[in-house]
């Protein structure tokens, strides 16, 4: 008799899980006089909580969906290898600097390449600026190992991709006609395309946030694409969905305990 009731309990429990992952399943179990099953479903719901996944902390920032997805993936997967990392959202012209553990160190507006595009022209790093056409002035997307260095004038910069001569540095204001500082100060990203491909940030932000973040070690810069999807550029995944799937798999494969059998007999 106990064996038959145990089989029935297992069938009912799995049926409830397949039917719904929500609180309705637990409520239905209670209404049927089966608190043991309800407890098992409730435990399963807690196991699928997205808080169990590792995520980046953007604090009070409101990033785009793509920026949050990539930052979460970096933290959850450990893709940055324990190094500080930067996420550049070209579409919103905003840069986010993180500690290695995913805690936001700071965020600021950024100026990016004049042209829309995710690839650098071959050999562009060896060409003179005067020879670079407007349509070639792109900020390439991808994952880059970055390091602090000095430019020819002794100013500190963060090399993003040495081969294509792309760096992240304090805003250049030597050409008043370009109004770079003013562009950074506007609330819209529509006027933030002006550079030859480099990433310009406010000088105060560079010296207060970027430079200290990379003083002790190299780091990783993730430049989000704008003509392709993030998953086409990075081997990323949705951290929230992955946590739910893994928790669901563990719950379905877990054996039904004798507690459920006891509750069935008792009630």
Short mmCIF file of C-alpha atoms in Angstrom, two decimals:
data_model
loop_
_atom_site.label_atom_id
_atom_site.label_comp_id
_atom_site.label_asym_id
_atom_site.label_seq_id
_atom_site.Cartn_x
_atom_site.Cartn_y
_atom_site.Cartn_z
CA UNK A 1 0.00 0.00 0.00
CA UNK A 2 2.85 2.37 0.95
CA UNK A 3 4.53 1.63 -2.40
CA UNK A 4 1.37 2.48 -4.32
CA UNK A 5 0.93 5.72 -2.39
CA UNK A 6 4.60 6.60 -2.97
CA UNK A 7 4.16 6.13 -6.72
CA UNK A 8 1.04 8.29 -6.63
CA UNK A 9 2.88 10.99 -4.74
CA UNK A 10 5.74 10.97 -7.26
CA UNK A 11 3.30 11.21 -10.19
CA UNK A 12 1.37 14.08 -8.64
CA UNK A 13 4.54 15.94 -7.67
CA UNK A 14 6.06 15.75 -11.15
CA UNK A 15 2.74 16.68 -12.71
CA UNK A 16 2.57 19.81 -10.61
CA UNK A 17 6.13 20.76 -11.51
CA UNK A 18 5.60 20.33 -15.23
CA UNK A 19 2.30 22.21 -15.12
CA UNK A 20 3.70 25.32 -13.45
CA UNK A 21 6.77 26.78 -11.75
CA UNK A 22 4.64 29.44 -10.03
CA UNK A 23 3.05 29.69 -6.66
CA UNK A 24 -0.19 28.30 -8.12
CA UNK A 25 1.28 24.80 -7.99
CA UNK A 26 2.01 24.99 -4.28
CA UNK A 27 -1.45 26.43 -3.59
CA UNK A 28 -3.12 23.68 -5.57
CA UNK A 29 -1.23 21.08 -3.58
CA UNK A 30 -2.34 22.60 -0.28
CA UNK A 31 -5.95 22.76 -1.42
CA UNK A 32 -5.77 19.08 -2.26
CA UNK A 33 -4.73 18.29 1.30
CA UNK A 34 -1.08 17.55 0.35
CA UNK A 35 1.21 19.87 2.37
CA UNK A 36 4.20 17.61 1.75
CA UNK A 37 3.95 18.11 -2.01
CA UNK A 38 3.38 21.84 -1.50
CA UNK A 39 6.57 22.06 0.54
CA UNK A 40 8.53 20.29 -2.18
CA UNK A 41 7.18 22.65 -4.85
CA UNK A 42 7.88 25.67 -2.64
CA UNK A 43 11.48 24.52 -2.19
CA UNK A 44 11.76 24.16 -5.94
CA UNK A 45 10.52 27.70 -6.47
CA UNK A 46 13.20 29.01 -4.13
CA UNK A 47 15.81 27.02 -6.03
CA UNK A 48 14.90 28.77 -9.29
CA UNK A 49 15.39 32.21 -7.78
CA UNK A 50 17.54 34.39 -10.08
CA UNK A 51 19.34 35.74 -7.02
CA UNK A 52 21.26 32.46 -6.89
CA UNK A 53 23.14 33.45 -10.06
CA UNK A 54 26.17 35.74 -9.95
CA UNK A 55 25.38 39.14 -11.40
CA UNK A 56 27.06 42.48 -11.92
CA UNK A 57 26.05 45.32 -9.60
CA UNK A 58 25.23 48.44 -11.59
CA UNK A 59 24.20 50.29 -8.41
CA UNK A 60 22.03 53.27 -9.47
CA UNK A 61 22.88 53.07 -13.17
CA UNK A 62 20.26 52.05 -15.73
CA UNK A 63 22.15 50.13 -18.44
CA UNK A 64 20.73 48.78 -21.66
CA UNK A 65 19.57 45.19 -21.72
CA UNK A 66 22.66 44.20 -23.71
CA UNK A 67 25.07 45.90 -21.32
CA UNK A 68 23.48 44.22 -18.32
CA UNK A 69 23.43 40.84 -20.03
CA UNK A 70 27.12 40.96 -20.93
CA UNK A 71 28.19 42.28 -17.52
CA UNK A 72 26.17 39.56 -15.77
CA UNK A 73 27.67 36.92 -18.03
CA UNK A 74 31.21 38.17 -17.36
CA UNK A 75 30.67 37.85 -13.60
CA UNK A 76 28.79 34.55 -13.68
CA UNK A 77 31.16 32.82 -16.12
CA UNK A 78 34.38 34.37 -14.79
CA UNK A 79 35.26 35.43 -18.35
CA UNK A 80 37.42 38.35 -17.15
CA UNK A 81 39.72 35.92 -15.35
CA UNK A 82 39.59 37.76 -12.05
CA UNK A 83 40.61 41.06 -13.65
CA UNK A 84 38.80 44.42 -13.60
CA UNK A 85 36.65 44.96 -16.65
CA UNK A 86 34.91 47.63 -18.69
CA UNK A 87 31.69 47.42 -20.70
CA UNK A 88 31.28 50.03 -23.46
CA UNK A 89 27.79 50.50 -24.85
CA UNK A 90 28.37 52.31 -28.14
CA UNK A 91 24.67 52.77 -28.88
CA UNK A 92 24.07 54.66 -25.63
CA UNK A 93 27.62 56.09 -25.62
CA UNK A 94 28.24 55.02 -22.04
CA UNK A 95 31.10 53.21 -20.35
CA UNK A 96 30.89 51.12 -17.17
CA UNK A 97 34.00 50.22 -15.14
CA UNK A 98 33.79 47.25 -12.77
CA UNK A 99 35.89 45.68 -10.05
CA UNK A 100 36.84 42.07 -10.76
CA UNK A 101 33.88 40.85 -8.66
CA UNK A 102 31.35 42.78 -10.73
CA UNK A 103 30.88 45.72 -8.37
CA UNK A 104 30.55 48.95 -10.31
CA UNK A 105 33.49 51.30 -9.82
CA UNK A 106 32.02 54.07 -11.94
CA UNK A 107 30.18 55.01 -15.14
CA UNK A 108 30.32 57.95 -17.53
CA UNK A 109 29.39 59.19 -20.96
CA UNK A 110 31.82 58.37 -23.77
CA UNK A 111 32.67 59.57 -27.24
CA UNK A 112 33.13 56.83 -29.85
CA UNK A 113 34.00 56.49 -33.51
CA UNK A 114 32.23 58.74 -36.00
CA UNK A 115 31.08 55.84 -38.18
CA UNK A 116 28.63 53.12 -37.22
CA UNK A 117 30.31 49.73 -37.45
CA UNK A 118 31.83 46.88 -35.47
CA UNK A 119 34.97 46.12 -37.48
CA UNK A 120 38.20 48.00 -37.96
CA UNK A 121 39.63 48.54 -41.42
CA UNK A 122 42.65 46.22 -41.90
CA UNK A 123 45.93 48.07 -41.30
CA UNK A 124 44.24 51.20 -39.95
CA UNK A 125 46.48 51.22 -36.89
CA UNK A 126 49.51 52.05 -39.06
CA UNK A 127 47.87 54.85 -41.01
CA UNK A 128 48.05 58.59 -40.37
CA UNK A 129 44.87 60.20 -39.05
CA UNK A 130 44.64 62.46 -42.10
CA UNK A 131 44.31 59.41 -44.35
CA UNK A 132 41.38 57.88 -42.44
CA UNK A 133 38.08 58.55 -44.19
CA UNK A 134 34.90 59.35 -42.18
CA UNK A 135 33.33 55.96 -42.96
CA UNK A 136 36.44 54.22 -41.59
CA UNK A 137 36.29 55.88 -38.18
CA UNK A 138 34.73 52.97 -36.28
CA UNK A 139 35.16 51.69 -32.75
CA UNK A 140 35.51 47.92 -33.22
CA UNK A 141 33.41 45.58 -31.07
CA UNK A 142 34.87 42.66 -29.17
CA UNK A 143 36.76 41.48 -26.11
CA UNK A 144 40.13 43.17 -25.58
CA UNK A 145 42.90 42.77 -23.01
CA UNK A 146 43.65 46.34 -21.92
CA UNK A 147 46.60 47.96 -20.14
CA UNK A 148 47.63 51.44 -19.01
CA UNK A 149 50.35 53.23 -20.98
CA UNK A 150 51.51 56.70 -22.04
CA UNK A 151 50.87 58.43 -25.36
CA UNK A 152 53.50 60.36 -27.30
CA UNK A 153 52.81 63.45 -25.20
CA UNK A 154 53.23 61.62 -21.90
CA UNK A 155 49.52 61.47 -21.12
CA UNK A 156 48.10 58.34 -19.54
CA UNK A 157 45.84 56.17 -21.69
CA UNK A 158 44.30 52.71 -21.56
CA UNK A 159 45.27 50.67 -24.59
CA UNK A 160 42.24 48.69 -25.75
CA UNK A 161 43.58 47.28 -29.01
CA UNK A 162 47.15 48.20 -29.89
CA UNK A 163 46.97 46.69 -33.38
CA UNK A 164 44.17 49.01 -34.48
CA UNK A 165 45.43 51.92 -32.32
CA UNK A 166 42.24 52.02 -30.23
CA UNK A 167 42.56 53.38 -26.69
CA UNK A 168 40.36 54.75 -23.94
CA UNK A 169 41.63 58.11 -22.77
CA UNK A 170 40.69 61.51 -21.33
CA UNK A 171 38.69 63.60 -23.79
CA UNK A 172 40.76 65.42 -26.42
CA UNK A 173 39.91 69.12 -26.58
CA UNK A 174 42.65 70.41 -28.89
CA UNK A 175 40.20 71.04 -31.74
CA UNK A 176 37.55 73.52 -30.47
CA UNK A 177 35.38 72.95 -33.56
CA UNK A 178 34.71 69.36 -32.48
CA UNK A 179 33.27 70.47 -29.11
CA UNK A 180 34.18 67.12 -27.54
CA UNK A 181 33.80 68.21 -23.92
CA UNK A 182 30.42 69.74 -24.69
CA UNK A 183 29.29 66.56 -26.45
CA UNK A 184 30.12 64.52 -23.35
CA UNK A 185 28.03 66.85 -21.21
CA UNK A 186 24.81 66.61 -23.22
CA UNK A 187 22.11 64.19 -21.98
CA UNK A 188 21.72 62.47 -25.35
CA UNK A 189 24.09 60.01 -27.10
CA UNK A 190 23.15 61.39 -30.51
CA UNK A 191 26.14 63.77 -30.63
CA UNK A 192 28.73 61.40 -29.12
CA UNK A 193 30.11 60.12 -32.42
CA UNK A 194 33.16 62.17 -33.30
CA UNK A 195 36.40 60.27 -32.71
CA UNK A 196 38.62 58.33 -35.10
CA UNK A 197 37.71 55.19 -33.18
CA UNK A 198 39.18 55.83 -29.75
CA UNK A 199 36.99 56.07 -26.67
CA UNK A 200 37.00 59.50 -25.03
CA UNK A 201 35.75 59.92 -21.45
CA UNK A 202 35.71 62.91 -19.07
CA UNK A 203 39.23 63.60 -17.79
CA UNK A 204 38.12 63.54 -14.16
CA UNK A 205 36.46 60.14 -14.67
CA UNK A 206 39.56 58.70 -16.31
CA UNK A 207 41.88 59.75 -13.49
CA UNK A 208 39.44 58.92 -10.68
CA UNK A 209 37.99 55.63 -11.99
CA UNK A 210 39.75 54.16 -15.02
CA UNK A 211 43.38 54.69 -14.03
CA UNK A 212 43.02 53.29 -10.47
CA UNK A 213 41.12 50.27 -11.79
CA UNK A 214 44.01 49.24 -14.04
CA UNK A 215 46.97 50.37 -11.90
CA UNK A 216 47.65 46.98 -10.37
CA UNK A 217 46.96 44.78 -13.38
CA UNK A 218 45.70 44.56 -16.91
CA UNK A 219 41.96 44.18 -17.45
CA UNK A 220 39.33 43.34 -20.04
CA UNK A 221 37.32 45.75 -22.16
CA UNK A 222 34.07 44.52 -23.73
CA UNK A 223 32.92 46.76 -26.57
CA UNK A 224 29.30 45.96 -27.40
CA UNK A 225 28.38 45.64 -31.08
CA UNK A 226 25.85 47.82 -32.84
CA UNK A 227 25.43 46.06 -36.21
CA UNK A 228 25.35 42.53 -34.79
CA UNK A 229 23.89 40.94 -31.68
CA UNK A 230 25.98 40.61 -28.53
CA UNK A 231 25.81 36.81 -28.77
CA UNK A 232 27.37 36.95 -32.23
CA UNK A 233 30.40 38.69 -30.75
CA UNK A 234 30.64 37.12 -27.28
CA UNK A 235 30.02 33.46 -26.26
CA UNK A 236 27.56 34.76 -23.68
CA UNK A 237 24.36 33.45 -22.14
CA UNK A 238 21.39 34.83 -20.22
CA UNK A 239 22.40 34.38 -16.58
CA UNK A 240 18.81 34.60 -15.30
CA UNK A 241 17.46 31.98 -17.70
CA UNK A 242 20.41 29.66 -17.16
CA UNK A 243 19.89 29.73 -13.38
CA UNK A 244 16.23 28.85 -13.80
CA UNK A 245 16.97 25.99 -16.18
CA UNK A 246 19.66 24.50 -13.96
CA UNK A 247 17.48 24.76 -10.86
CA UNK A 248 14.57 23.17 -12.72
CA UNK A 249 16.75 20.30 -13.89
CA UNK A 250 17.99 19.65 -10.35
CA UNK A 251 14.45 19.72 -9.00
CA UNK A 252 13.06 17.29 -11.56
CA UNK A 253 15.91 14.84 -11.02
CA UNK A 254 15.72 14.95 -7.21
CA UNK A 255 14.15 11.85 -5.55
CA UNK A 256 10.81 12.21 -3.77
CA UNK A 257 11.53 11.96 -0.05
CA UNK A 258 9.78 9.79 2.48
CA UNK A 259 8.38 12.99 4.00
CA UNK A 260 5.95 13.22 1.12
CA UNK A 261 4.91 9.58 1.61
CA UNK A 262 4.29 10.27 5.32
CA UNK A 263 2.21 13.34 4.54
CA UNK A 264 0.11 11.39 2.05
CA UNK A 265 -0.59 8.65 4.63
CA UNK A 266 -1.20 11.15 7.42
CA UNK A 267 -3.66 13.21 5.44
#
